[in-house]
């Protein structure tokens, strides 16, 4: 599970790039499997007998292995690309929300939790009889920012967990 700071520092585009690379590798594996099958089939004209029949049986096992590997790789690629895109959107929104809170004077703790910053406390102190109202307004803003950041952080954890589950399931189904 990532920390709040890891979410702020994250670059989920790397997951999307990895997904594209794995998808490309799966396509190359499919092509290699097809080439192998064509080579075995092409040997039929010049190679007969028990040895060739064993090679044909083996080529069926190879095709099955490649098919299962391909499916696992494509599932992983899709999960990485989808998870990366979802994480990118959420992490970008989280960064923007954190910057907005800090931009108006709040301090954002790494839990995530938003508290009043020095300039806001100064304004509360100098507000005289209106201090309770000013404090309440700033506290309401801190609660709103905290709620938004916690919500996004929770979404990142859920997205990360869901992506991980898809990848683990795909890997469990791949040939050993």
JSON list of C-alpha atoms in Angstrom, two decimals:
[
{"chain": "A", "resi": 1, "resn": "UNK", "atom": "CA", "xyz": [0.00, 0.00, 0.00]},
{"chain": "A", "resi": 2, "resn": "UNK", "atom": "CA", "xyz": [1.50, 3.34, -1.01]},
{"chain": "A", "resi": 3, "resn": "UNK", "atom": "CA", "xyz": [1.91, 6.16, 1.46]},
{"chain": "A", "resi": 4, "resn": "UNK", "atom": "CA", "xyz": [0.31, 9.54, 0.86]},
{"chain": "A", "resi": 5, "resn": "UNK", "atom": "CA", "xyz": [3.71, 11.00, -0.03]},
{"chain": "A", "resi": 6, "resn": "UNK", "atom": "CA", "xyz": [4.38, 8.17, -2.49]},
{"chain": "A", "resi": 7, "resn": "UNK", "atom": "CA", "xyz": [1.07, 9.01, -4.18]},
{"chain": "A", "resi": 8, "resn": "UNK", "atom": "CA", "xyz": [2.08, 12.66, -4.44]},
{"chain": "A", "resi": 9, "resn": "UNK", "atom": "CA", "xyz": [5.49, 11.70, -5.87]},
{"chain": "A", "resi": 10, "resn": "UNK", "atom": "CA", "xyz": [4.17, 8.92, -8.13]},
{"chain": "A", "resi": 11, "resn": "UNK", "atom": "CA", "xyz": [4.56, 8.80, -11.89]},
{"chain": "A", "resi": 12, "resn": "UNK", "atom": "CA", "xyz": [1.91, 6.27, -13.01]},
{"chain": "A", "resi": 13, "resn": "UNK", "atom": "CA", "xyz": [2.78, 6.83, -16.67]},
{"chain": "A", "resi": 14, "resn": "UNK", "atom": "CA", "xyz": [5.59, 4.34, -16.04]},
{"chain": "A", "resi": 15, "resn": "UNK", "atom": "CA", "xyz": [2.94, 1.66, -15.39]},
{"chain": "A", "resi": 16, "resn": "UNK", "atom": "CA", "xyz": [1.25, 2.53, -18.65]},
{"chain": "A", "resi": 17, "resn": "UNK", "atom": "CA", "xyz": [4.57, 2.33, -20.51]},
{"chain": "A", "resi": 18, "resn": "UNK", "atom": "CA", "xyz": [5.30, -1.04, -18.93]},
{"chain": "A", "resi": 19, "resn": "UNK", "atom": "CA", "xyz": [1.86, -2.26, -19.99]},
{"chain": "A", "resi": 20, "resn": "UNK", "atom": "CA", "xyz": [2.55, -1.20, -23.59]},
{"chain": "A", "resi": 21, "resn": "UNK", "atom": "CA", "xyz": [5.93, -2.99, -23.50]},
{"chain": "A", "resi": 22, "resn": "UNK", "atom": "CA", "xyz": [4.38, -6.19, -22.15]},
{"chain": "A", "resi": 23, "resn": "UNK", "atom": "CA", "xyz": [1.66, -6.02, -24.82]},
{"chain": "A", "resi": 24, "resn": "UNK", "atom": "CA", "xyz": [4.37, -5.67, -27.46]},
{"chain": "A", "resi": 25, "resn": "UNK", "atom": "CA", "xyz": [6.26, -8.64, -26.01]},
{"chain": "A", "resi": 26, "resn": "UNK", "atom": "CA", "xyz": [3.03, -10.69, -26.11]},
{"chain": "A", "resi": 27, "resn": "UNK", "atom": "CA", "xyz": [2.62, -9.86, -29.80]},
{"chain": "A", "resi": 28, "resn": "UNK", "atom": "CA", "xyz": [6.21, -10.95, -30.46]},
{"chain": "A", "resi": 29, "resn": "UNK", "atom": "CA", "xyz": [5.59, -14.19, -28.56]},
{"chain": "A", "resi": 30, "resn": "UNK", "atom": "CA", "xyz": [2.48, -14.85, -30.65]},
{"chain": "A", "resi": 31, "resn": "UNK", "atom": "CA", "xyz": [4.47, -14.29, -33.83]},
{"chain": "A", "resi": 32, "resn": "UNK", "atom": "CA", "xyz": [7.23, -16.59, -32.60]},
{"chain": "A", "resi": 33, "resn": "UNK", "atom": "CA", "xyz": [4.66, -19.29, -31.82]},
{"chain": "A", "resi": 34, "resn": "UNK", "atom": "CA", "xyz": [3.09, -18.95, -35.26]},
{"chain": "A", "resi": 35, "resn": "UNK", "atom": "CA", "xyz": [6.51, -19.17, -36.91]},
{"chain": "A", "resi": 36, "resn": "UNK", "atom": "CA", "xyz": [7.34, -22.29, -34.89]},
{"chain": "A", "resi": 37, "resn": "UNK", "atom": "CA", "xyz": [4.02, -23.92, -35.87]},
{"chain": "A", "resi": 38, "resn": "UNK", "atom": "CA", "xyz": [4.62, -23.12, -39.55]},
{"chain": "A", "resi": 39, "resn": "UNK", "atom": "CA", "xyz": [8.13, -24.56, -39.36]},
{"chain": "A", "resi": 40, "resn": "UNK", "atom": "CA", "xyz": [6.88, -27.81, -37.83]},
{"chain": "A", "resi": 41, "resn": "UNK", "atom": "CA", "xyz": [4.07, -28.05, -40.39]},
{"chain": "A", "resi": 42, "resn": "UNK", "atom": "CA", "xyz": [6.56, -27.37, -43.20]},
{"chain": "A", "resi": 43, "resn": "UNK", "atom": "CA", "xyz": [8.67, -30.34, -42.14]},
{"chain": "A", "resi": 44, "resn": "UNK", "atom": "CA", "xyz": [5.82, -32.76, -42.90]},
{"chain": "A", "resi": 45, "resn": "UNK", "atom": "CA", "xyz": [6.79, -33.05, -46.56]},
{"chain": "A", "resi": 46, "resn": "UNK", "atom": "CA", "xyz": [10.33, -34.23, -45.82]},
{"chain": "A", "resi": 47, "resn": "UNK", "atom": "CA", "xyz": [10.05, -35.86, -42.39]},
{"chain": "A", "resi": 48, "resn": "UNK", "atom": "CA", "xyz": [7.78, -38.81, -41.67]},
{"chain": "A", "resi": 49, "resn": "UNK", "atom": "CA", "xyz": [7.47, -41.33, -38.89]},
{"chain": "A", "resi": 50, "resn": "UNK", "atom": "CA", "xyz": [7.39, -41.56, -35.14]},
{"chain": "A", "resi": 51, "resn": "UNK", "atom": "CA", "xyz": [9.93, -38.80, -34.53]},
{"chain": "A", "resi": 52, "resn": "UNK", "atom": "CA", "xyz": [7.94, -36.33, -36.57]},
{"chain": "A", "resi": 53, "resn": "UNK", "atom": "CA", "xyz": [4.72, -37.32, -34.81]},
{"chain": "A", "resi": 54, "resn": "UNK", "atom": "CA", "xyz": [6.41, -36.66, -31.46]},
{"chain": "A", "resi": 55, "resn": "UNK", "atom": "CA", "xyz": [7.50, -33.25, -32.72]},
{"chain": "A", "resi": 56, "resn": "UNK", "atom": "CA", "xyz": [3.90, -32.51, -33.76]},
{"chain": "A", "resi": 57, "resn": "UNK", "atom": "CA", "xyz": [2.68, -33.51, -30.28]},
{"chain": "A", "resi": 58, "resn": "UNK", "atom": "CA", "xyz": [5.34, -31.30, -28.75]},
{"chain": "A", "resi": 59, "resn": "UNK", "atom": "CA", "xyz": [4.34, -28.39, -30.99]},
{"chain": "A", "resi": 60, "resn": "UNK", "atom": "CA", "xyz": [0.77, -28.66, -29.66]},
{"chain": "A", "resi": 61, "resn": "UNK", "atom": "CA", "xyz": [2.14, -28.35, -26.10]},
{"chain": "A", "resi": 62, "resn": "UNK", "atom": "CA", "xyz": [4.26, -25.39, -27.18]},
{"chain": "A", "resi": 63, "resn": "UNK", "atom": "CA", "xyz": [1.21, -23.72, -28.77]},
{"chain": "A", "resi": 64, "resn": "UNK", "atom": "CA", "xyz": [-0.80, -24.26, -25.58]},
{"chain": "A", "resi": 65, "resn": "UNK", "atom": "CA", "xyz": [2.01, -22.85, -23.47]},
{"chain": "A", "resi": 66, "resn": "UNK", "atom": "CA", "xyz": [2.33, -19.81, -25.74]},
{"chain": "A", "resi": 67, "resn": "UNK", "atom": "CA", "xyz": [-1.43, -19.27, -25.75]},
{"chain": "A", "resi": 68, "resn": "UNK", "atom": "CA", "xyz": [-1.64, -19.30, -21.95]},
{"chain": "A", "resi": 69, "resn": "UNK", "atom": "CA", "xyz": [1.45, -17.10, -21.66]},
{"chain": "A", "resi": 70, "resn": "UNK", "atom": "CA", "xyz": [0.03, -14.71, -24.21]},
{"chain": "A", "resi": 71, "resn": "UNK", "atom": "CA", "xyz": [-3.28, -14.46, -22.34]},
{"chain": "A", "resi": 72, "resn": "UNK", "atom": "CA", "xyz": [-1.50, -13.81, -19.04]},
{"chain": "A", "resi": 73, "resn": "UNK", "atom": "CA", "xyz": [0.75, -11.19, -20.62]},
{"chain": "A", "resi": 74, "resn": "UNK", "atom": "CA", "xyz": [-2.12, -9.39, -22.33]},
{"chain": "A", "resi": 75, "resn": "UNK", "atom": "CA", "xyz": [-4.15, -9.39, -19.11]},
{"chain": "A", "resi": 76, "resn": "UNK", "atom": "CA", "xyz": [-1.18, -7.97, -17.22]},
{"chain": "A", "resi": 77, "resn": "UNK", "atom": "CA", "xyz": [-0.58, -5.38, -19.93]},
{"chain": "A", "resi": 78, "resn": "UNK", "atom": "CA", "xyz": [-4.21, -4.26, -19.82]},
{"chain": "A", "resi": 79, "resn": "UNK", "atom": "CA", "xyz": [-4.18, -4.12, -16.03]},
{"chain": "A", "resi": 80, "resn": "UNK", "atom": "CA", "xyz": [-1.01, -2.06, -15.97]},
{"chain": "A", "resi": 81, "resn": "UNK", "atom": "CA", "xyz": [-2.28, 0.36, -18.59]},
{"chain": "A", "resi": 82, "resn": "UNK", "atom": "CA", "xyz": [-5.72, 0.69, -16.96]},
{"chain": "A", "resi": 83, "resn": "UNK", "atom": "CA", "xyz": [-4.37, 0.98, -13.44]},
{"chain": "A", "resi": 84, "resn": "UNK", "atom": "CA", "xyz": [-1.73, 3.46, -14.58]},
{"chain": "A", "resi": 85, "resn": "UNK", "atom": "CA", "xyz": [-4.36, 5.66, -16.24]},
{"chain": "A", "resi": 86, "resn": "UNK", "atom": "CA", "xyz": [-6.65, 5.55, -13.20]},
{"chain": "A", "resi": 87, "resn": "UNK", "atom": "CA", "xyz": [-3.77, 6.25, -10.83]},
{"chain": "A", "resi": 88, "resn": "UNK", "atom": "CA", "xyz": [-2.54, 9.08, -13.04]},
{"chain": "A", "resi": 89, "resn": "UNK", "atom": "CA", "xyz": [-5.93, 10.81, -12.90]},
{"chain": "A", "resi": 90, "resn": "UNK", "atom": "CA", "xyz": [-6.28, 10.37, -9.14]},
{"chain": "A", "resi": 91, "resn": "UNK", "atom": "CA", "xyz": [-2.69, 11.28, -8.27]},
{"chain": "A", "resi": 92, "resn": "UNK", "atom": "CA", "xyz": [-2.88, 14.37, -10.48]},
{"chain": "A", "resi": 93, "resn": "UNK", "atom": "CA", "xyz": [-6.09, 15.46, -8.73]},
{"chain": "A", "resi": 94, "resn": "UNK", "atom": "CA", "xyz": [-4.49, 14.74, -5.35]},
{"chain": "A", "resi": 95, "resn": "UNK", "atom": "CA", "xyz": [-1.43, 16.84, -6.21]},
{"chain": "A", "resi": 96, "resn": "UNK", "atom": "CA", "xyz": [-3.64, 19.70, -7.42]},
{"chain": "A", "resi": 97, "resn": "UNK", "atom": "CA", "xyz": [-5.75, 19.56, -4.26]},
{"chain": "A", "resi": 98, "resn": "UNK", "atom": "CA", "xyz": [-2.67, 19.55, -2.04]},
{"chain": "A", "resi": 99, "resn": "UNK", "atom": "CA", "xyz": [-1.24, 22.52, -3.95]},
{"chain": "A", "resi": 100, "resn": "UNK", "atom": "CA", "xyz": [-4.56, 24.38, -3.72]},
{"chain": "A", "resi": 101, "resn": "UNK", "atom": "CA", "xyz": [-4.67, 23.87, 0.05]},
{"chain": "A", "resi": 102, "resn": "UNK", "atom": "CA", "xyz": [-1.09, 25.05, 0.45]},
{"chain": "A", "resi": 103, "resn": "UNK", "atom": "CA", "xyz": [-1.74, 27.91, -1.94]},
{"chain": "A", "resi": 104, "resn": "UNK", "atom": "CA", "xyz": [-4.35, 29.40, 0.37]},
{"chain": "A", "resi": 105, "resn": "UNK", "atom": "CA", "xyz": [-2.16, 28.96, 3.43]},
{"chain": "A", "resi": 106, "resn": "UNK", "atom": "CA", "xyz": [-2.99, 25.54, 4.85]},
{"chain": "A", "resi": 107, "resn": "UNK", "atom": "CA", "xyz": [-0.36, 23.00, 5.85]},
{"chain": "A", "resi": 108, "resn": "UNK", "atom": "CA", "xyz": [-0.83, 19.49, 4.50]},
{"chain": "A", "resi": 109, "resn": "UNK", "atom": "CA", "xyz": [0.54, 16.77, 6.76]},
{"chain": "A", "resi": 110, "resn": "UNK", "atom": "CA", "xyz": [1.66, 13.44, 5.29]},
{"chain": "A", "resi": 111, "resn": "UNK", "atom": "CA", "xyz": [-1.22, 11.47, 6.82]},
{"chain": "A", "resi": 112, "resn": "UNK", "atom": "CA", "xyz": [-3.06, 13.25, 4.81]},
{"chain": "A", "resi": 113, "resn": "UNK", "atom": "CA", "xyz": [-4.45, 15.81, 7.21]},
{"chain": "A", "resi": 114, "resn": "UNK", "atom": "CA", "xyz": [-4.87, 19.55, 6.59]},
{"chain": "A", "resi": 115, "resn": "UNK", "atom": "CA", "xyz": [-4.29, 22.09, 9.34]},
{"chain": "A", "resi": 116, "resn": "UNK", "atom": "CA", "xyz": [-4.24, 25.86, 9.52]},
{"chain": "A", "resi": 117, "resn": "UNK", "atom": "CA", "xyz": [-1.00, 27.48, 8.46]},
{"chain": "A", "resi": 118, "resn": "UNK", "atom": "CA", "xyz": [0.86, 30.37, 10.11]},
{"chain": "A", "resi": 119, "resn": "UNK", "atom": "CA", "xyz": [-0.76, 33.09, 7.98]},
{"chain": "A", "resi": 120, "resn": "UNK", "atom": "CA", "xyz": [-4.23, 31.79, 8.80]},
{"chain": "A", "resi": 121, "resn": "UNK", "atom": "CA", "xyz": [-3.47, 31.69, 12.52]},
{"chain": "A", "resi": 122, "resn": "UNK", "atom": "CA", "xyz": [-2.20, 35.25, 12.23]},
{"chain": "A", "resi": 123, "resn": "UNK", "atom": "CA", "xyz": [-5.47, 36.34, 10.62]},
{"chain": "A", "resi": 124, "resn": "UNK", "atom": "CA", "xyz": [-7.47, 34.57, 13.34]},
{"chain": "A", "resi": 125, "resn": "UNK", "atom": "CA", "xyz": [-5.37, 36.30, 16.02]},
{"chain": "A", "resi": 126, "resn": "UNK", "atom": "CA", "xyz": [-5.88, 39.73, 14.48]},
{"chain": "A", "resi": 127, "resn": "UNK", "atom": "CA", "xyz": [-9.61, 39.31, 13.83]},
{"chain": "A", "resi": 128, "resn": "UNK", "atom": "CA", "xyz": [-10.61, 40.60, 17.27]},
{"chain": "A", "resi": 129, "resn": "UNK", "atom": "CA", "xyz": [-14.23, 39.80, 18.13]},
{"chain": "A", "resi": 130, "resn": "UNK", "atom": "CA", "xyz": [-14.68, 38.07, 14.77]},
{"chain": "A", "resi": 131, "resn": "UNK", "atom": "CA", "xyz": [-11.94, 35.56, 15.56]},
{"chain": "A", "resi": 132, "resn": "UNK", "atom": "CA", "xyz": [-14.29, 32.63, 16.28]},
{"chain": "A", "resi": 133, "resn": "UNK", "atom": "CA", "xyz": [-16.01, 33.07, 12.90]},
{"chain": "A", "resi": 134, "resn": "UNK", "atom": "CA", "xyz": [-12.71, 33.39, 11.05]},
{"chain": "A", "resi": 135, "resn": "UNK", "atom": "CA", "xyz": [-11.37, 30.32, 12.86]},
{"chain": "A", "resi": 136, "resn": "UNK", "atom": "CA", "xyz": [-14.54, 28.34, 12.06]},
{"chain": "A", "resi": 137, "resn": "UNK", "atom": "CA", "xyz": [-14.29, 29.27, 8.39]},
{"chain": "A", "resi": 138, "resn": "UNK", "atom": "CA", "xyz": [-10.65, 28.23, 8.18]},
{"chain": "A", "resi": 139, "resn": "UNK", "atom": "CA", "xyz": [-11.37, 25.01, 10.07]},
{"chain": "A", "resi": 140, "resn": "UNK", "atom": "CA", "xyz": [-14.22, 24.21, 7.70]},
{"chain": "A", "resi": 141, "resn": "UNK", "atom": "CA", "xyz": [-11.82, 24.70, 4.78]},
{"chain": "A", "resi": 142, "resn": "UNK", "atom": "CA", "xyz": [-9.27, 22.40, 6.44]},
{"chain": "A", "resi": 143, "resn": "UNK", "atom": "CA", "xyz": [-11.94, 19.73, 6.91]},
{"chain": "A", "resi": 144, "resn": "UNK", "atom": "CA", "xyz": [-13.02, 20.05, 3.27]},
{"chain": "A", "resi": 145, "resn": "UNK", "atom": "CA", "xyz": [-9.45, 19.72, 2.00]},
{"chain": "A", "resi": 146, "resn": "UNK", "atom": "CA", "xyz": [-8.76, 16.81, 4.37]},
{"chain": "A", "resi": 147, "resn": "UNK", "atom": "CA", "xyz": [-11.92, 15.02, 3.23]},
{"chain": "A", "resi": 148, "resn": "UNK", "atom": "CA", "xyz": [-11.01, 15.45, -0.42]},
{"chain": "A", "resi": 149, "resn": "UNK", "atom": "CA", "xyz": [-7.43, 14.26, 0.07]},
{"chain": "A", "resi": 150, "resn": "UNK", "atom": "CA", "xyz": [-8.46, 11.25, 2.17]},
{"chain": "A", "resi": 151, "resn": "UNK", "atom": "CA", "xyz": [-11.05, 10.33, -0.44]},
{"chain": "A", "resi": 152, "resn": "UNK", "atom": "CA", "xyz": [-8.47, 10.49, -3.24]},
{"chain": "A", "resi": 153, "resn": "UNK", "atom": "CA", "xyz": [-5.91, 8.60, -1.17]},
{"chain": "A", "resi": 154, "resn": "UNK", "atom": "CA", "xyz": [-8.48, 5.88, -0.52]},
{"chain": "A", "resi": 155, "resn": "UNK", "atom": "CA", "xyz": [-9.21, 5.74, -4.25]},
{"chain": "A", "resi": 156, "resn": "UNK", "atom": "CA", "xyz": [-5.50, 5.32, -5.04]},
{"chain": "A", "resi": 157, "resn": "UNK", "atom": "CA", "xyz": [-5.25, 2.43, -2.59]},
{"chain": "A", "resi": 158, "resn": "UNK", "atom": "CA", "xyz": [-8.34, 0.80, -4.13]},
{"chain": "A", "resi": 159, "resn": "UNK", "atom": "CA", "xyz": [-7.02, 1.28, -7.68]},
{"chain": "A", "resi": 160, "resn": "UNK", "atom": "CA", "xyz": [-3.61, -0.09, -6.71]},
{"chain": "A", "resi": 161, "resn": "UNK", "atom": "CA", "xyz": [-5.17, -3.10, -4.99]},
{"chain": "A", "resi": 162, "resn": "UNK", "atom": "CA", "xyz": [-7.50, -3.85, -7.90]},
{"chain": "A", "resi": 163, "resn": "UNK", "atom": "CA", "xyz": [-4.67, -3.66, -10.43]},
{"chain": "A", "resi": 164, "resn": "UNK", "atom": "CA", "xyz": [-2.50, -5.90, -8.28]},
{"chain": "A", "resi": 165, "resn": "UNK", "atom": "CA", "xyz": [-5.33, -8.45, -7.98]},
{"chain": "A", "resi": 166, "resn": "UNK", "atom": "CA", "xyz": [-5.78, -8.64, -11.77]},
{"chain": "A", "resi": 167, "resn": "UNK", "atom": "CA", "xyz": [-2.06, -9.12, -12.31]},
{"chain": "A", "resi": 168, "resn": "UNK", "atom": "CA", "xyz": [-1.77, -11.79, -9.58]},
{"chain": "A", "resi": 169, "resn": "UNK", "atom": "CA", "xyz": [-4.75, -13.65, -11.05]},
{"chain": "A", "resi": 170, "resn": "UNK", "atom": "CA", "xyz": [-3.28, -13.53, -14.55]},
{"chain": "A", "resi": 171, "resn": "UNK", "atom": "CA", "xyz": [0.10, -14.75, -13.32]},
{"chain": "A", "resi": 172, "resn": "UNK", "atom": "CA", "xyz": [-1.54, -17.60, -11.40]},
{"chain": "A", "resi": 173, "resn": "UNK", "atom": "CA", "xyz": [-3.18, -18.77, -14.63]},
{"chain": "A", "resi": 174, "resn": "UNK", "atom": "CA", "xyz": [-0.01, -18.58, -16.70]},
{"chain": "A", "resi": 175, "resn": "UNK", "atom": "CA", "xyz": [1.97, -21.75, -17.31]},
{"chain": "A", "resi": 176, "resn": "UNK", "atom": "CA", "xyz": [4.75, -22.50, -14.85]}
]
